[in-house]
mmCIF file of C-alpha atoms in Angstrom:
data_model
loop_
_atom_site.group_PDB
_atom_site.id
_atom_site.type_symbol
_atom_site.label_atom_id
_atom_site.label_comp_id
_atom_site.label_asym_id
_atom_site.label_seq_id
_atom_site.Cartn_x
_atom_site.Cartn_y
_atom_site.Cartn_z
ATOM 1 C CA UNK S 1 372.936 -109.847 54.236
ATOM 2 C CA UNK S 2 372.285 -112.636 51.791
ATOM 3 C CA UNK S 3 369.110 -114.623 52.077
ATOM 4 C CA UNK S 4 368.579 -118.330 51.603
ATOM 5 C CA UNK S 5 369.890 -119.495 48.257
ATOM 6 C CA UNK S 6 369.114 -122.677 46.365
ATOM 7 C CA UNK S 7 370.657 -124.290 43.332
ATOM 8 C CA UNK S 8 369.905 -125.133 40.671
ATOM 9 C CA UNK S 9 366.853 -122.975 40.092
ATOM 10 C CA UNK S 10 365.558 -125.453 37.534
ATOM 11 C CA UNK S 11 366.397 -129.094 37.004
ATOM 12 C CA UNK S 12 365.083 -131.342 34.257
ATOM 13 C CA UNK S 13 365.972 -134.985 34.547
ATOM 14 C CA UNK S 14 364.965 -138.327 33.135
ATOM 15 C CA UNK S 15 363.037 -140.883 35.110
ATOM 16 C CA UNK S 16 365.370 -143.132 37.044
ATOM 17 C CA UNK S 17 368.214 -140.648 37.379
ATOM 18 C CA UNK S 18 369.469 -139.308 40.702
ATOM 19 C CA UNK S 19 369.369 -135.579 41.501
ATOM 20 C CA UNK S 20 370.939 -133.375 44.152
ATOM 21 C CA UNK S 21 369.425 -130.105 45.272
ATOM 22 C CA UNK S 22 371.460 -127.635 47.306
ATOM 23 C CA UNK S 23 370.483 -125.118 49.963
ATOM 24 C CA UNK S 24 372.638 -122.391 51.509
ATOM 25 C CA UNK S 25 370.876 -121.035 54.601
ATOM 26 C CA UNK S 26 371.298 -117.606 56.111
ATOM 27 C CA UNK S 27 374.604 -117.466 57.972
ATOM 28 C CA UNK S 28 374.162 -118.251 61.648
ATOM 29 C CA UNK S 29 370.753 -119.895 61.279
ATOM 30 C CA UNK S 30 370.770 -123.173 63.151
ATOM 31 C CA UNK S 31 367.488 -124.589 61.850
ATOM 32 C CA UNK S 32 367.013 -125.699 58.237
ATOM 33 C CA UNK S 33 363.883 -127.116 56.618
ATOM 34 C CA UNK S 34 363.049 -128.758 53.316
ATOM 35 C CA UNK S 35 359.548 -128.648 51.814
ATOM 36 C CA UNK S 36 357.965 -129.840 48.594
ATOM 37 C CA UNK S 37 355.425 -127.606 46.877
ATOM 38 C CA UNK S 38 353.133 -129.241 44.373
ATOM 39 C CA UNK S 39 350.196 -127.640 42.586
ATOM 40 C CA UNK S 40 347.176 -127.739 44.862
ATOM 41 C CA UNK S 41 349.089 -129.519 47.632
ATOM 42 C CA UNK S 42 350.538 -126.615 49.542
ATOM 43 C CA UNK S 43 353.868 -127.061 51.281
ATOM 44 C CA UNK S 44 354.641 -130.608 52.277
ATOM 45 C CA UNK S 45 357.180 -130.921 55.110
ATOM 46 C CA UNK S 46 360.079 -133.222 54.241
ATOM 47 C CA UNK S 47 362.842 -132.878 56.836
ATOM 48 C CA UNK S 48 364.392 -130.435 59.268
ATOM 49 C CA UNK S 49 367.785 -130.033 60.897
ATOM 50 C CA UNK S 50 368.422 -128.252 64.172
ATOM 51 C CA UNK S 51 372.001 -127.689 65.252
ATOM 52 C CA UNK S 52 373.770 -130.944 66.037
ATOM 53 C CA UNK S 53 370.564 -132.828 66.866
ATOM 54 C CA UNK S 54 369.421 -135.783 64.811
ATOM 55 C CA UNK S 55 367.260 -134.547 61.922
ATOM 56 C CA UNK S 56 363.509 -135.089 61.865
ATOM 57 C CA UNK S 57 363.017 -137.152 58.719
ATOM 58 C CA UNK S 58 359.369 -137.937 59.322
ATOM 59 C CA UNK S 59 358.173 -136.156 56.175
ATOM 60 C CA UNK S 60 360.382 -137.908 53.641
ATOM 61 C CA UNK S 61 357.962 -139.728 51.293
ATOM 62 C CA UNK S 62 360.161 -142.743 50.550
ATOM 63 C CA UNK S 63 363.629 -144.138 51.058
ATOM 64 C CA UNK S 64 364.604 -142.661 47.701
ATOM 65 C CA UNK S 65 364.756 -139.297 49.468
ATOM 66 C CA UNK S 66 367.620 -138.340 51.765
ATOM 67 C CA UNK S 67 369.222 -135.159 53.021
ATOM 68 C CA UNK S 68 372.326 -134.130 54.820
ATOM 69 C CA UNK S 69 373.650 -130.963 56.333
ATOM 70 C CA UNK S 70 377.374 -130.490 56.460
ATOM 71 C CA UNK S 71 379.087 -128.388 59.096
ATOM 72 C CA UNK S 72 375.762 -127.058 60.296
ATOM 73 C CA UNK S 73 375.399 -124.957 57.160
ATOM 74 C CA UNK S 74 374.856 -126.135 53.585
ATOM 75 C CA UNK S 75 372.289 -128.863 53.008
ATOM 76 C CA UNK S 76 371.794 -131.249 50.109
ATOM 77 C CA UNK S 77 368.554 -133.044 49.317
ATOM 78 C CA UNK S 78 369.103 -136.152 47.208
ATOM 79 C CA UNK S 79 366.413 -137.971 45.284
ATOM 80 C CA UNK S 80 367.449 -141.348 43.901
ATOM 81 C CA UNK S 81 365.804 -143.096 40.958
ATOM 82 C CA UNK S 82 363.522 -140.140 40.297
ATOM 83 C CA UNK S 83 359.905 -140.734 39.345
ATOM 84 C CA UNK S 84 357.504 -138.435 37.515
ATOM 85 C CA UNK S 85 355.547 -137.850 40.720
ATOM 86 C CA UNK S 86 358.678 -136.269 42.194
ATOM 87 C CA UNK S 87 358.175 -133.280 39.883
ATOM 88 C CA UNK S 88 357.571 -130.266 42.116
ATOM 89 C CA UNK S 89 359.212 -127.161 43.522
ATOM 90 C CA UNK S 90 361.538 -127.980 46.399
ATOM 91 C CA UNK S 91 361.832 -125.194 48.954
ATOM 92 C CA UNK S 92 364.428 -124.694 51.630
ATOM 93 C CA UNK S 93 363.960 -122.451 54.651
ATOM 94 C CA UNK S 94 366.088 -121.503 57.619
ATOM 95 C CA UNK S 95 365.443 -119.830 60.953
ATOM 96 C CA UNK S 96 367.616 -118.336 63.654
ATOM 97 C CA UNK S 97 366.931 -121.230 65.931
ATOM 98 C CA UNK S 98 364.064 -123.592 66.075
ATOM 99 C CA UNK S 99 362.773 -121.947 69.250
ATOM 100 C CA UNK S 100 360.203 -124.685 69.531
ATOM 101 C CA UNK S 101 358.376 -123.558 66.434
ATOM 102 C CA UNK S 102 357.906 -119.891 67.183
ATOM 103 C CA UNK S 103 360.396 -118.302 64.844
ATOM 104 C CA UNK S 104 359.986 -116.918 61.356
ATOM 105 C CA UNK S 105 361.274 -119.102 58.572
ATOM 106 C CA UNK S 106 363.141 -117.459 55.706
ATOM 107 C CA UNK S 107 362.545 -119.216 52.411
ATOM 108 C CA UNK S 108 364.747 -119.660 49.405
ATOM 109 C CA UNK S 109 363.474 -119.226 45.825
ATOM 110 C CA UNK S 110 363.145 -122.965 45.322
ATOM 111 C CA UNK S 111 364.325 -125.539 42.817
ATOM 112 C CA UNK S 112 361.800 -126.552 40.177
ATOM 113 C CA UNK S 113 362.326 -130.246 39.433
ATOM 114 C CA UNK S 114 360.829 -131.781 36.312
ATOM 115 C CA UNK S 115 361.123 -135.517 35.795
ATOM 116 C CA UNK S 116 360.456 -136.598 32.218
ATOM 117 C CA UNK T 1 348.446 -135.289 64.061
ATOM 118 C CA UNK T 2 348.083 -131.606 63.440
ATOM 119 C CA UNK T 3 346.557 -130.490 60.155
ATOM 120 C CA UNK T 4 345.673 -127.142 58.597
ATOM 121 C CA UNK T 5 342.669 -126.527 56.350
ATOM 122 C CA UNK T 6 342.318 -123.657 53.938
ATOM 123 C CA UNK T 7 338.935 -124.320 52.406
ATOM 124 C CA UNK T 8 339.136 -121.693 49.684
ATOM 125 C CA UNK T 9 341.638 -122.559 46.980
ATOM 126 C CA UNK T 10 340.898 -119.353 45.074
ATOM 127 C CA UNK T 11 339.321 -116.065 46.127
ATOM 128 C CA UNK T 12 338.566 -113.391 43.528
ATOM 129 C CA UNK T 13 337.791 -109.940 44.895
ATOM 130 C CA UNK T 14 337.493 -106.472 43.437
ATOM 131 C CA UNK T 15 340.015 -103.793 44.289
ATOM 132 C CA UNK T 16 339.194 -101.805 47.453
ATOM 133 C CA UNK T 17 336.788 -104.506 48.671
ATOM 134 C CA UNK T 18 337.378 -106.329 51.962
ATOM 135 C CA UNK T 19 338.640 -109.901 52.009
ATOM 136 C CA UNK T 20 338.818 -112.769 54.479
ATOM 137 C CA UNK T 21 340.931 -115.865 53.897
ATOM 138 C CA UNK T 22 339.967 -118.760 56.129
ATOM 139 C CA UNK T 23 342.269 -121.046 58.070
ATOM 140 C CA UNK T 24 341.330 -123.794 60.507
ATOM 141 C CA UNK T 25 343.644 -126.168 62.340
ATOM 142 C CA UNK T 26 342.809 -129.526 63.796
ATOM 143 C CA UNK T 27 344.299 -129.727 67.253
ATOM 144 C CA UNK T 28 343.158 -127.736 70.235
ATOM 145 C CA UNK T 29 346.499 -127.913 72.007
ATOM 146 C CA UNK T 30 348.409 -124.696 72.327
ATOM 147 C CA UNK T 31 349.759 -123.596 68.993
ATOM 148 C CA UNK T 32 351.753 -120.928 67.233
ATOM 149 C CA UNK T 33 350.073 -119.662 64.063
ATOM 150 C CA UNK T 34 351.484 -118.009 60.966
ATOM 151 C CA UNK T 35 350.418 -116.559 57.646
ATOM 152 C CA UNK T 36 352.926 -116.488 54.795
ATOM 153 C CA UNK T 37 352.478 -114.817 51.410
ATOM 154 C CA UNK T 38 353.992 -115.844 48.089
ATOM 155 C CA UNK T 39 353.876 -113.133 45.419
ATOM 156 C CA UNK T 40 354.134 -114.261 41.780
ATOM 157 C CA UNK T 41 357.623 -115.539 41.011
ATOM 158 C CA UNK T 42 358.857 -114.754 44.513
ATOM 159 C CA UNK T 43 359.648 -116.765 47.626
ATOM 160 C CA UNK T 44 357.431 -117.077 50.671
ATOM 161 C CA UNK T 45 357.629 -114.334 53.258
ATOM 162 C CA UNK T 46 356.070 -113.945 56.683
ATOM 163 C CA UNK T 47 352.925 -111.823 56.790
ATOM 164 C CA UNK T 48 352.136 -112.131 60.498
ATOM 165 C CA UNK T 49 352.254 -114.557 63.410
ATOM 166 C CA UNK T 50 350.431 -115.312 66.645
ATOM 167 C CA UNK T 51 352.515 -116.539 69.561
ATOM 168 C CA UNK T 52 350.549 -115.434 72.629
ATOM 169 C CA UNK T 53 348.698 -112.464 74.101
ATOM 170 C CA UNK T 54 346.211 -110.409 72.112
ATOM 171 C CA UNK T 55 344.178 -112.567 69.767
ATOM 172 C CA UNK T 56 344.168 -109.857 67.082
ATOM 173 C CA UNK T 57 347.471 -109.765 65.266
ATOM 174 C CA UNK T 58 348.511 -107.089 62.810
ATOM 175 C CA UNK T 59 350.948 -107.780 60.015
ATOM 176 C CA UNK T 60 352.512 -106.114 57.037
ATOM 177 C CA UNK T 61 350.634 -104.445 54.191
ATOM 178 C CA UNK T 62 347.511 -103.784 56.267
ATOM 179 C CA UNK T 63 346.653 -107.426 56.929
ATOM 180 C CA UNK T 64 345.453 -108.712 60.285
ATOM 181 C CA UNK T 65 344.343 -112.049 61.673
ATOM 182 C CA UNK T 66 342.328 -113.157 64.653
ATOM 183 C CA UNK T 67 343.088 -116.227 66.721
ATOM 184 C CA UNK T 68 339.942 -118.011 67.876
ATOM 185 C CA UNK T 69 340.813 -120.896 70.174
ATOM 186 C CA UNK T 70 337.278 -122.245 70.538
ATOM 187 C CA UNK T 71 336.826 -122.452 66.782
ATOM 188 C CA UNK T 72 340.469 -123.426 66.128
ATOM 189 C CA UNK T 73 340.644 -120.732 63.480
ATOM 190 C CA UNK T 74 343.082 -118.050 62.392
ATOM 191 C CA UNK T 75 341.387 -116.147 59.581
ATOM 192 C CA UNK T 76 343.249 -113.459 57.665
ATOM 193 C CA UNK T 77 341.532 -110.185 56.819
ATOM 194 C CA UNK T 78 342.149 -106.935 55.012
ATOM 195 C CA UNK T 79 339.555 -104.153 54.911
ATOM 196 C CA UNK T 80 340.510 -102.891 51.448
ATOM 197 C CA UNK T 81 342.625 -104.861 49.000
ATOM 198 C CA UNK T 82 344.924 -103.578 46.302
ATOM 199 C CA UNK T 83 345.935 -105.090 42.993
ATOM 200 C CA UNK T 84 349.381 -105.708 44.483
ATOM 201 C CA UNK T 85 347.849 -108.087 47.061
ATOM 202 C CA UNK T 86 347.361 -110.667 44.320
ATOM 203 C CA UNK T 87 349.352 -113.624 45.624
ATOM 204 C CA UNK T 88 349.069 -117.023 47.248
ATOM 205 C CA UNK T 89 348.560 -117.077 50.999
ATOM 206 C CA UNK T 90 349.541 -119.970 53.246
ATOM 207 C CA UNK T 91 348.470 -120.601 56.812
ATOM 208 C CA UNK T 92 350.854 -122.593 59.031
ATOM 209 C CA UNK T 93 350.798 -123.985 62.563
ATOM 210 C CA UNK T 94 353.284 -125.445 64.984
ATOM 211 C CA UNK T 95 352.473 -127.098 68.316
ATOM 212 C CA UNK T 96 353.793 -125.342 71.389
ATOM 213 C CA UNK T 97 355.713 -127.521 73.776
ATOM 214 C CA UNK T 98 355.483 -130.591 71.600
ATOM 215 C CA UNK T 99 359.242 -130.858 71.348
ATOM 216 C CA UNK T 100 359.052 -130.722 67.578
ATOM 217 C CA UNK T 101 360.176 -127.882 65.375
ATOM 218 C CA UNK T 102 357.864 -128.937 62.584
ATOM 219 C CA UNK T 103 355.540 -126.476 60.860
ATOM 220 C CA UNK T 104 352.402 -127.726 59.111
ATOM 221 C CA UNK T 105 351.209 -125.669 56.161
ATOM 222 C CA UNK T 106 347.794 -125.477 54.533
ATOM 223 C CA UNK T 107 347.264 -125.973 50.814
ATOM 224 C CA UNK T 108 347.144 -122.234 50.167
ATOM 225 C CA UNK T 109 344.574 -119.711 48.966
ATOM 226 C CA UNK T 110 345.152 -117.875 45.732
ATOM 227 C CA UNK T 111 343.894 -114.306 46.096
ATOM 228 C CA UNK T 112 343.187 -112.551 42.819
ATOM 229 C CA UNK T 113 342.369 -108.856 43.050
ATOM 230 C CA UNK T 114 340.382 -107.563 40.098
ATOM 231 C CA UNK T 115 340.407 -103.993 38.797
#
């Protein structure tokens, strides 16, 4: 079956513009995660969704960042008024169910965001 | 709050030599532990995980890791590396029973296998 897909693969934008990044998880996976990967910083947790529960937004770095998940499937990460420090690779992952943190996460290829 | 430390940002090693990549986590509460690998220009994939039971965990491609609760460590080892093991390796932890589904990742260790 298809894995996790993300679009676009690359996004170049100007400072101050808004961007939307999309994630299509593996069909049937109830948990979905967003991470930011910067050089030398590892994977920084941003947000996760689990079923119909309220998302854990504790990793979002500022109120310019938001995410939604429609119909328990596709998710969109939105960054408003982008800044140069937002440049990074944004990774999405899904898992069969959150299982209180014991399950394997399947990662997408990422979206490389460059803010000029 | 839980944190994960991978002290070595880069590890060069010659082909067929053994390697150990270090991972330490901060909290002594019960945890689940993971190692993920990211090959060049590819996505992250699970290498191995510790949930419970035997402290020695075997994963794919000949890698293994040992959970040491007293030292809060989960070091990754391979007795003989291959050129194809060149990749970035990430250690991750989640707290058991904390009610959160959050995973905390380390900053990664770049393994470079030399011919």
